Coordinates of C-alpha atoms in Angstrom, one line a residue:
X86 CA -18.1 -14.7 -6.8
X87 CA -17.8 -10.9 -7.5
X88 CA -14.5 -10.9 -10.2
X89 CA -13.2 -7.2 -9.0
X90 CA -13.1 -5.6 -5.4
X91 CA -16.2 -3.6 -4.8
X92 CA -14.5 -1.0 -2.7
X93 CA -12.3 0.2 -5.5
X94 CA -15.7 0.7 -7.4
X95 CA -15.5 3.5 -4.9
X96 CA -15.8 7.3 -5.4
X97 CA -12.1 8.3 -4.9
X98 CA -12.7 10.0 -2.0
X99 CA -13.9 7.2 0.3
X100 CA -10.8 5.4 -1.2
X101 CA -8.5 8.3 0.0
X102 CA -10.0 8.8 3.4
X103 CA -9.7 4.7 4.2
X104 CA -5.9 4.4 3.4
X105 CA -5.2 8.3 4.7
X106 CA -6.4 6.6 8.1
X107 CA -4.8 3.1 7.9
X108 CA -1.5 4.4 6.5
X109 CA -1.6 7.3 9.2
X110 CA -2.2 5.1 11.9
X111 CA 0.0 2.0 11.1
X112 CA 2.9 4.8 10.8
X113 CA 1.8 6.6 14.3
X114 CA 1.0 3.2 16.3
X115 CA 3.9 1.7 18.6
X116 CA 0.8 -0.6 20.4
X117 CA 1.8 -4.6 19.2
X118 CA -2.1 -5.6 18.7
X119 CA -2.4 -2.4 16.2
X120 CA 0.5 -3.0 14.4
X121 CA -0.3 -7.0 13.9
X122 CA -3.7 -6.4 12.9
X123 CA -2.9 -3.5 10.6
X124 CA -0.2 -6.5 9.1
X125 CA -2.6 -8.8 9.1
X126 CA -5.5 -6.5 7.8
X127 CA -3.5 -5.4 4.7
X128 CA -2.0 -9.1 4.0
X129 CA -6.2 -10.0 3.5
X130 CA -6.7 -6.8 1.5
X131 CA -3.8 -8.2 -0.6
X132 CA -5.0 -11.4 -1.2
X133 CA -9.0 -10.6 -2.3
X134 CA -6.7 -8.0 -4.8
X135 CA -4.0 -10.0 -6.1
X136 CA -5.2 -13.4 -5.3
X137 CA -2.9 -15.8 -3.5
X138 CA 0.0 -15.6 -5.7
X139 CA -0.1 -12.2 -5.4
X140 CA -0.1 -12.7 -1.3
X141 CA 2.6 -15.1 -1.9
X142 CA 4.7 -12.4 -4.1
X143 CA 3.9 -9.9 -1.1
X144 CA 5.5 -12.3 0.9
X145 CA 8.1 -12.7 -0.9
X146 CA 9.5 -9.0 -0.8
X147 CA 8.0 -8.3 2.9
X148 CA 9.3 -10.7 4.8
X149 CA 12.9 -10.7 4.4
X150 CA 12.6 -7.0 4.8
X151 CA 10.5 -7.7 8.3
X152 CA 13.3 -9.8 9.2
X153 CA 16.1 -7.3 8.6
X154 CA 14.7 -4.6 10.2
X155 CA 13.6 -6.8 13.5
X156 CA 17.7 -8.3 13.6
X157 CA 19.1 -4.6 12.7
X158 CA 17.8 -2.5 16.2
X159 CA 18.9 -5.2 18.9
X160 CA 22.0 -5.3 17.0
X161 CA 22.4 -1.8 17.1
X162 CA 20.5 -0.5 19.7
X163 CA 21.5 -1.8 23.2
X164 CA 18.8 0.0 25.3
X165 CA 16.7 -1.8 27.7
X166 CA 16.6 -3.6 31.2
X167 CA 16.0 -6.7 30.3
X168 CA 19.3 -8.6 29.5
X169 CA 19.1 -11.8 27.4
X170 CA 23.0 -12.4 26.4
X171 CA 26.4 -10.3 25.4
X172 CA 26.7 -10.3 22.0
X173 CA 30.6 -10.7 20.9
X174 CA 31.3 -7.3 20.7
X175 CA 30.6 -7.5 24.4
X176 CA 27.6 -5.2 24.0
X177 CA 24.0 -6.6 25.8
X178 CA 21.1 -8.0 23.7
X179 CA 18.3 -6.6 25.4
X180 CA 14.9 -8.0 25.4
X181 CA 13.5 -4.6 24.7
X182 CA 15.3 -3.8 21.9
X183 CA 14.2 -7.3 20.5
X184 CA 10.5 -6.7 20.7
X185 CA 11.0 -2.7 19.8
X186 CA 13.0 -4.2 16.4
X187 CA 9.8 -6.6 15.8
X188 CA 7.6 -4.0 16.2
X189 CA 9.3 -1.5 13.6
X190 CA 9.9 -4.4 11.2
X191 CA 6.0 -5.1 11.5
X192 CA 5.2 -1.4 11.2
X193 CA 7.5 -1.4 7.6
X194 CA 6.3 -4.4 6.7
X195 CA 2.2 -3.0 7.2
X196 CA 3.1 0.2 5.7
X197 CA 4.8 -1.6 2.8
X198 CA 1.9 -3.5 2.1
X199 CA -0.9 -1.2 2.3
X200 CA 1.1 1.4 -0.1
X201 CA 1.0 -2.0 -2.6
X202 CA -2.9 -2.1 -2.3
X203 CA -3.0 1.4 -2.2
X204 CA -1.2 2.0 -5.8
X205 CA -3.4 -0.2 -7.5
X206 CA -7.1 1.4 -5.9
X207 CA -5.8 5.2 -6.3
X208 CA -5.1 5.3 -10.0
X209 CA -3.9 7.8 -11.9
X210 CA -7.6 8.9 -12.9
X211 CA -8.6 9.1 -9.3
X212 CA -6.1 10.9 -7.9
X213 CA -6.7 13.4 -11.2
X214 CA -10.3 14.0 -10.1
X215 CA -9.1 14.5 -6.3
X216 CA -6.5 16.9 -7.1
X217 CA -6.4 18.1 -10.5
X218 CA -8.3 21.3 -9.7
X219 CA -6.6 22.2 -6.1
X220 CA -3.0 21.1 -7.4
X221 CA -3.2 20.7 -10.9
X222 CA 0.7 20.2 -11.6
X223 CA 1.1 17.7 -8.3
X224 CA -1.8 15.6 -9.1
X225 CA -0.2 15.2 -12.6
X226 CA 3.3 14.0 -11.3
X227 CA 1.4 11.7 -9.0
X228 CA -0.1 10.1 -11.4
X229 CA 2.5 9.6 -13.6
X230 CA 4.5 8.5 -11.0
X231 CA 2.0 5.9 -9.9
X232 CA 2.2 4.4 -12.9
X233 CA 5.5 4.8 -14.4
X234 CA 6.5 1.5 -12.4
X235 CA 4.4 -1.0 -14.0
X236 CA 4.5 0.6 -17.5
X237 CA 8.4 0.7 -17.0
X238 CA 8.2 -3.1 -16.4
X239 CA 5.8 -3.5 -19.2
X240 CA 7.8 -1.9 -21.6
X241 CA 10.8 -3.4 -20.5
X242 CA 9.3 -7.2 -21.1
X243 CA 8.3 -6.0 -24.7
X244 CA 11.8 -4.5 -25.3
X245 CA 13.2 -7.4 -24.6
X246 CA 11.3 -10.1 -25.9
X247 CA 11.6 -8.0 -29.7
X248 CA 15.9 -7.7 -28.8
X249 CA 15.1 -11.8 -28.1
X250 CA 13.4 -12.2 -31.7
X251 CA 16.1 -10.8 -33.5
X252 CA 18.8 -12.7 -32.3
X253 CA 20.4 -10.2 -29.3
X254 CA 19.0 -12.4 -26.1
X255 CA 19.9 -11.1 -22.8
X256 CA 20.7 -14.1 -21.4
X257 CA 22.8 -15.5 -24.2
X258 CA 26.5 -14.9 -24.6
X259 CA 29.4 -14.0 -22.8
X260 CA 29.1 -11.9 -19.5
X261 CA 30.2 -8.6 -21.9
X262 CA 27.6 -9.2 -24.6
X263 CA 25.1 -10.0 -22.3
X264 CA 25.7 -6.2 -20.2
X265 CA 26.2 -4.7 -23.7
X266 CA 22.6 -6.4 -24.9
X267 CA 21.2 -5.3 -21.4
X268 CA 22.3 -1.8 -21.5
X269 CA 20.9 -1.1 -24.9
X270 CA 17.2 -2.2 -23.6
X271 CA 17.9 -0.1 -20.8
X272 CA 18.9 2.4 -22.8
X273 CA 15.7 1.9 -25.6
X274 CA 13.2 2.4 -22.2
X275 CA 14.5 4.7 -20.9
X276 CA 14.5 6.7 -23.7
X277 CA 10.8 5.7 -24.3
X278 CA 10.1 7.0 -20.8
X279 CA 11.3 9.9 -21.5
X280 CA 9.6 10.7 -24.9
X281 CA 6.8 9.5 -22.9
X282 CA 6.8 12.1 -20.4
X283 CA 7.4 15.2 -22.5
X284 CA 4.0 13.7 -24.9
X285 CA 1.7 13.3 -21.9
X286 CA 3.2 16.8 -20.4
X287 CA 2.7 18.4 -23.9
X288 CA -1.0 16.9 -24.4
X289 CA -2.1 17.2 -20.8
X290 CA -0.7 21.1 -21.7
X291 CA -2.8 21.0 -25.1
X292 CA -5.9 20.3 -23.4
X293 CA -5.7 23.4 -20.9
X294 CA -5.0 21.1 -18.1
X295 CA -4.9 23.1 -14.9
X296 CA -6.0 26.3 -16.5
X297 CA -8.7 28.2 -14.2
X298 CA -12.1 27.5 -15.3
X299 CA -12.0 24.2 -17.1
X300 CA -14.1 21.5 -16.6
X301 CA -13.7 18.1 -16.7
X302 CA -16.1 14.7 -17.5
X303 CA -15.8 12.0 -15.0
X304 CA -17.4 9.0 -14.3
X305 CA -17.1 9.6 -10.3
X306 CA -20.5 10.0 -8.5
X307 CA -21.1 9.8 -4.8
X308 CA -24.4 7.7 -4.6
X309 CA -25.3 6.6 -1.3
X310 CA -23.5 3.7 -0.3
X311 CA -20.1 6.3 -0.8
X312 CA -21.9 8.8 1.8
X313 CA -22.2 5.5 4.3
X314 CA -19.0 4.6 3.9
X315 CA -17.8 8.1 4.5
X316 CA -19.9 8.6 7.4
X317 CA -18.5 4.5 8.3
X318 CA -14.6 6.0 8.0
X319 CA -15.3 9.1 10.2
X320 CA -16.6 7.6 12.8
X321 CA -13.6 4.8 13.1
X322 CA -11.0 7.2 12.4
X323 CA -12.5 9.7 14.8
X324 CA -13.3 6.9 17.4
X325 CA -9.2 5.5 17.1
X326 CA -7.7 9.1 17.0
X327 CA -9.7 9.6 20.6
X328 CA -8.8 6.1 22.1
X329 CA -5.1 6.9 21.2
X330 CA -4.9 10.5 22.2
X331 CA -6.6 9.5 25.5
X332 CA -3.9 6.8 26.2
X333 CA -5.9 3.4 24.8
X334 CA -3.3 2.9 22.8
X335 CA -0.5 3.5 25.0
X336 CA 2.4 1.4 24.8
X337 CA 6.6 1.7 25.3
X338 CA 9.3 -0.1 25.2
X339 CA 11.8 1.8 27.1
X340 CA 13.3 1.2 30.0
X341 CA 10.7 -1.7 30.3
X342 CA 8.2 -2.9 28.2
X343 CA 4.6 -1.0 29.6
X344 CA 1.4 -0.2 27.6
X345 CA -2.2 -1.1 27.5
X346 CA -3.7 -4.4 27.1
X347 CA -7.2 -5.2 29.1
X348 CA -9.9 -3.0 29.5
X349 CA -13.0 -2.1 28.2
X350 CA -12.2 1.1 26.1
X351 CA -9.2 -0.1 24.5
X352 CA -10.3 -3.5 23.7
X353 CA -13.4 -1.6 22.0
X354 CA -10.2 0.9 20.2
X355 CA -9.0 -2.0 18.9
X356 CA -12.0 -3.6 17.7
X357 CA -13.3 -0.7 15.7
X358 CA -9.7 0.1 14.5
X359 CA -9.8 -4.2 12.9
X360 CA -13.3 -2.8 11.8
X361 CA -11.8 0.0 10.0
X362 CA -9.1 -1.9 8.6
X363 CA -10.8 -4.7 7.2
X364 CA -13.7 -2.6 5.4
X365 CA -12.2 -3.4 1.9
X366 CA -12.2 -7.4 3.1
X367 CA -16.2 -6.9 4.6
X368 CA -17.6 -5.6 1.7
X369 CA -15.9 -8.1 -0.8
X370 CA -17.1 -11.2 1.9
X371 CA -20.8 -9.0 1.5
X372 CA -20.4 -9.3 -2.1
X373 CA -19.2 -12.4 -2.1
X374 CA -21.9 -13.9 -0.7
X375 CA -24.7 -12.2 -2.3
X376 CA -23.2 -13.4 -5.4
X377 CA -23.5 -17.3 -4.2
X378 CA -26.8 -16.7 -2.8
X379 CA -27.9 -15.2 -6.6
X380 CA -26.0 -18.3 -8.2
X381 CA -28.0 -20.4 -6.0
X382 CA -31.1 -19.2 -7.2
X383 CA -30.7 -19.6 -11.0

């Protein structure tokens, strides 16, 4: 079995161009079959990342938020013509603004998940090499920014476990030791962070980053299978961009629920938009399987 996903072996641009379109469509998509398989598509790109505990933890953060946002809009929003029941502020629970709530929460939920996969494809190195030379000072923040998160959390576990060696544990003591003992690792990160950021800003700065004419090594090469996988994306993307613009796609749910379903063009949208969406999951299953095949020769 391949021990690392093949398509983040990617040249940086095929990765860019594959969650440009996914992210750009799950955000622009009202249809219900999109936005399930876009959920779906990104919970299986999850998984062959983080494994099935990290699916699980995915889980764990995605779903309450899917079901706040699917009870908040029928609460809220009374539109519709389709009654169910009064709520008891007398107000009508329409089944329209039920199934416009579920389709939100599943559109958060998708775009939540593939900004997860997407943060730990596009590191800060790739998104260097994309934009260092165009937008020198905005690639920069980006990738500090992409990373700042887990090296906050990294830093923070170390803190603590050095305050728990000599005797100042978070979790021991009275509630006002323990938020004293809690602010002062707070405090000691935070104030790494910061020293952190002026010493990559000052170094990044030493090395004439962004200055006009300087080159720069990378490991990045666009060999063949990148170019097929480029001409793969633009093709899909193109192909879904025409299927929604010429009403494939098309779906409300106001007054009444309306939109799309049957038909040979936009069952063929949706299959080359699953296509698109599962590329990451196809090429680890090729992989995969090339690997056993191998194994099963030795």
């Amino acid at each position: 079995m391949p021990q690392t996903d093949p398509f983040s072996r990617c040249h940086p641009g095929v990765n860019a161009l594959y969650f440009a379109l996914v992210l750009g469509f799950t955000m622009f998509f009202t249809h219900p079959v999109s936005l399930a398989l876009s959920l779906g598509s990104a919970l299986a790109y999850g998984a062959v990342l983080r494994g099935k505990r990290g699916l699980l933890r995915s889980l764990g953060y995605t779903l309450p938020i899917f079901l706040l946002a699917a009870v908040l809009n029928p609460a809220f929003n009374h539109q519709g013509a389709t009654i169910l029941a009064y709520l008891p502020s007398g107000n009508p629970l329409t089944l329209e603004s039920l199934l416009y709530g579920l389709a939100a929460a599943g559109m958060l939920a998708a775009v939540l998940v593939w900004f997860s996969c997407c943060t730990q494809v596009m590191t800060a190195d790739k998104f260097v090499y994309l934009f260092g030379r165009v937008i020198p000072a905005l690639s920069l923040i980006l990738s500090m920014t992409l990373r700042f998160i887990p090296r906050f959390t990294r830093q923070l576990r170390s803190v603590s476990q050095a305050q728990r060696c000599v005797g100042r544990n978070v979790a021991d003591g009275s509630p006002i030791r323990r938020l004293r003992r809690g602010i002062t690792v707070l405090s000691i990160v935070v104030t790494w962070s910061l020293e952190d950021a002026i010493q990559t800003a000052d170094s990044m700065k030493g090395r004439g980053y962004g200055l006009p004419g300087r080159t720069a090594f990378s490991l990045y090469r666009l060999d063949g299978r990148d170019r097929d996988l480029l001409l793969w994306l633009a093709f899909c993307g193109l192909y879904v961009a025409a299927g929604w613009l010429s009403g494939g796609l098309a779906w409300r749910y106001y007054p009444t629920v309306q939109g799309v379903l049957t038909g040979a063009f936009p069952l063929s949208v949706q299959a080359v938009y699953l296509a698109l969406c599962l590329t990451p999951v196809i090429l680890y299953g090729k992989e995969a399987r090339t690997w056993r095949r191998l194994l099963s020769k030795t």
